[in-house]
Amino acid sequence: MTTHTDKTCLCGSLQSYQDCCEKLHLGTIQATSPEQLMRSRFVAYALKNAKYVYQTYAQEKQAENPVIEIADFANSCRFISLSVISTDHNEETGYVEFCASYFYQNLYCQLHEKSQFIKENKLWRYLDGEIFPVTDIKVNRNDECPCGSNKKYKKCHSV
Ligand SMILES: [Zn+2]
Ligand SMILES: [Zn+2]
């Protein structure tokens, strides 16, 4: 597996994690847009911070998304990258369409989702999303790794 030695935030902002999503994870700042919240939730998944993912669900969705299930999912995946396709918001609601890439076992998966966000107590929260189907790709050990590293899978993201 590769390690992220450069400490660039996994959300793709090109800032360091410390200057970016860590501030949201620590609660030093609050997301000012659905996109910022969504990016921080992706990084929280990648860093297996299930509590943050849970806390940033809208209240009505928390019961059906317990921390343990979020943790199980996060622990079973190797997250690669995030790209935000489009986003917009007004004062109270907004959306983010994105594509998140990750490995699950030896499958290369892409989650293409249009997520809805709402404001609760002045804080942006994730409500739900519409998922666009993307076929998972089976990766063999000698294949080029789909993460874009130009390395073979077995020398890169393979388990
Ligand atoms: Zn970030
Ligand atoms: Zn890779």
Short mmCIF file of C-alpha atoms and ligand atoms in Angstrom, two decimals:
data_model
loop_
_atom_site.label_atom_id
_atom_site.label_comp_id
_atom_site.label_asym_id
_atom_site.label_seq_id
_atom_site.Cartn_x
_atom_site.Cartn_y
_atom_site.Cartn_z
CA MET A 1 0.00 0.00 0.00
CA THR A 2 1.12 3.54 -0.63
CA THR A 3 1.35 6.03 2.16
CA HIS A 4 0.65 9.70 1.82
CA THR A 5 3.99 11.17 2.70
CA ASP A 6 3.27 14.62 1.34
CA LYS A 7 0.36 15.20 3.74
CA THR A 8 -1.75 16.82 1.07
CA CYS A 9 -5.35 16.69 2.16
CA LEU A 10 -7.10 13.67 0.66
CA CYS A 11 -10.09 15.80 -0.29
CA GLY A 12 -8.10 17.05 -3.29
CA SER A 13 -7.88 20.68 -2.20
CA LEU A 14 -4.05 20.76 -2.65
CA GLN A 15 -3.77 22.23 0.83
CA SER A 16 -2.22 20.34 3.70
CA TYR A 17 -4.56 18.26 5.83
CA GLN A 18 -3.79 20.54 8.78
CA ASP A 19 -4.87 23.64 6.88
CA CYS A 20 -7.89 21.91 5.42
CA CYS A 21 -10.13 19.11 6.66
CA GLU A 22 -8.40 18.61 10.00
CA LYS A 23 -9.86 21.91 11.21
CA LEU A 24 -13.33 20.59 10.49
CA HIS A 25 -12.58 17.22 12.07
CA LEU A 26 -11.36 18.93 15.22
CA GLY A 27 -14.31 21.31 15.26
CA THR A 28 -12.05 24.37 15.06
CA ILE A 29 -14.12 25.60 12.14
CA GLN A 30 -17.47 24.63 10.67
CA ALA A 31 -18.15 23.97 7.01
CA THR A 32 -19.43 27.06 5.23
CA SER A 33 -20.76 25.15 2.22
CA PRO A 34 -22.09 21.67 1.40
CA GLU A 35 -18.97 21.10 -0.71
CA GLN A 36 -16.66 21.79 2.22
CA LEU A 37 -18.66 19.45 4.45
CA MET A 38 -18.74 16.75 1.78
CA ARG A 39 -14.98 16.94 1.28
CA SER A 40 -14.38 16.66 5.02
CA ARG A 41 -16.72 13.65 5.22
CA PHE A 42 -14.79 11.88 2.46
CA VAL A 43 -11.50 12.48 4.29
CA ALA A 44 -13.11 11.30 7.53
CA TYR A 45 -14.04 8.02 5.80
CA ALA A 46 -10.50 7.67 4.49
CA LEU A 47 -9.05 8.33 7.95
CA LYS A 48 -11.65 6.05 9.55
CA ASN A 49 -13.08 8.85 11.65
CA ALA A 50 -16.55 7.27 11.80
CA LYS A 51 -17.69 9.58 14.57
CA TYR A 52 -17.28 12.65 12.38
CA VAL A 53 -19.18 11.01 9.54
CA TYR A 54 -21.97 10.15 11.96
CA GLN A 55 -22.11 13.61 13.48
CA THR A 56 -22.39 15.29 10.10
CA TYR A 57 -25.47 13.31 9.09
CA ALA A 58 -28.74 15.18 9.43
CA GLN A 59 -30.35 14.29 12.74
CA GLU A 60 -33.16 12.30 11.15
CA LYS A 61 -30.59 10.07 9.41
CA GLN A 62 -28.35 9.32 12.37
CA ALA A 63 -30.39 6.42 13.74
CA GLU A 64 -30.16 4.50 10.47
CA ASN A 65 -26.42 5.15 10.14
CA PRO A 66 -24.85 4.00 13.41
CA VAL A 67 -21.16 4.69 14.02
CA ILE A 68 -20.37 0.97 13.97
CA GLU A 69 -21.70 0.55 10.43
CA ILE A 70 -19.85 3.62 9.20
CA ALA A 71 -16.68 2.24 10.79
CA ASP A 72 -17.20 -1.19 9.20
CA PHE A 73 -17.53 0.35 5.77
CA ALA A 74 -14.56 2.69 6.25
CA ASN A 75 -12.38 -0.14 7.52
CA SER A 76 -13.22 -2.39 4.57
CA CYS A 77 -12.19 0.17 1.93
CA ARG A 78 -9.00 1.84 0.75
CA PHE A 79 -10.00 5.31 -0.37
CA ILE A 80 -8.16 6.87 -3.27
CA SER A 81 -9.53 10.19 -4.40
CA LEU A 82 -12.46 12.49 -4.68
CA SER A 83 -13.60 14.70 -7.50
CA VAL A 84 -16.41 17.17 -7.15
CA ILE A 85 -18.42 17.39 -10.35
CA SER A 86 -20.86 20.16 -9.50
CA THR A 87 -22.27 21.88 -6.46
CA ASP A 88 -24.65 24.65 -5.52
CA HIS A 89 -26.43 25.87 -2.43
CA ASN A 90 -28.65 28.57 -1.06
CA GLU A 91 -29.10 29.60 2.57
CA GLU A 92 -30.71 26.39 3.78
CA THR A 93 -30.16 23.60 1.26
CA GLY A 94 -27.62 22.52 -1.30
CA TYR A 95 -26.21 19.64 -3.27
CA VAL A 96 -22.86 18.21 -4.28
CA GLU A 97 -22.40 15.81 -7.16
CA PHE A 98 -19.14 13.93 -6.80
CA CYS A 99 -17.23 10.81 -7.67
CA ALA A 100 -15.24 9.06 -4.95
CA SER A 101 -12.82 6.26 -5.85
CA TYR A 102 -11.86 3.46 -3.53
CA PHE A 103 -10.87 -0.18 -3.42
CA TYR A 104 -13.03 -2.80 -1.80
CA GLN A 105 -11.17 -6.10 -1.63
CA ASN A 106 -9.84 -6.44 -5.20
CA LEU A 107 -12.51 -4.29 -6.74
CA TYR A 108 -11.94 -0.77 -7.94
CA CYS A 109 -15.14 1.11 -7.12
CA GLN A 110 -16.45 4.53 -7.88
CA LEU A 111 -19.23 6.10 -5.91
CA HIS A 112 -20.95 8.63 -8.16
CA GLU A 113 -23.52 10.39 -6.07
CA LYS A 114 -25.56 13.56 -5.96
CA SER A 115 -25.84 14.36 -2.27
CA GLN A 116 -28.37 16.62 -0.64
CA PHE A 117 -27.41 18.83 2.29
CA ILE A 118 -29.48 20.86 4.69
CA LYS A 119 -28.73 23.32 7.44
CA GLU A 120 -29.56 22.29 10.98
CA ASN A 121 -28.91 24.71 13.79
CA LYS A 122 -26.88 26.78 11.30
CA LEU A 123 -24.63 23.80 10.47
CA TRP A 124 -24.45 22.01 7.14
CA ARG A 125 -25.48 18.35 7.40
CA TYR A 126 -25.68 15.48 4.91
CA LEU A 127 -29.25 14.38 4.29
CA ASP A 128 -29.20 11.75 1.56
CA GLY A 129 -28.10 11.12 -1.97
CA GLU A 130 -28.99 9.74 -5.33
CA ILE A 131 -26.46 7.15 -6.51
CA PHE A 132 -25.62 6.71 -10.18
CA PRO A 133 -24.61 3.13 -10.93
CA VAL A 134 -20.96 2.57 -11.83
CA THR A 135 -19.70 -0.94 -12.54
CA ASP A 136 -16.99 -2.14 -10.16
CA ILE A 137 -13.78 -3.25 -11.86
CA LYS A 138 -11.95 -6.37 -10.74
CA VAL A 139 -8.22 -5.66 -10.46
CA ASN A 140 -5.61 -8.37 -10.90
CA ARG A 141 -2.22 -8.28 -9.22
CA ASN A 142 -0.29 -7.53 -12.42
CA ASP A 143 -2.69 -4.90 -13.74
CA GLU A 144 -1.74 -1.26 -13.70
CA CYS A 145 -3.19 0.21 -10.53
CA PRO A 146 -6.36 2.21 -11.31
CA CYS A 147 -5.29 4.91 -8.84
CA GLY A 148 -3.10 6.50 -11.51
CA SER A 149 0.28 5.81 -9.88
CA ASN A 150 1.61 3.97 -12.99
CA LYS A 151 2.62 1.11 -10.71
CA LYS A 152 1.37 -2.43 -10.79
CA TYR A 153 -1.55 -3.06 -8.49
CA LYS A 154 0.44 -5.58 -6.46
CA LYS A 155 3.06 -2.90 -5.73
CA CYS A 156 0.47 -0.22 -4.97
CA HIS A 157 -3.02 -0.55 -3.54
CA SER A 158 -3.20 -4.33 -3.34
CA VAL A 159 -4.03 -5.80 0.06
ZN ZN B 1 -9.44 18.73 2.85
ZN ZN B 2 -2.60 2.39 -6.45
#
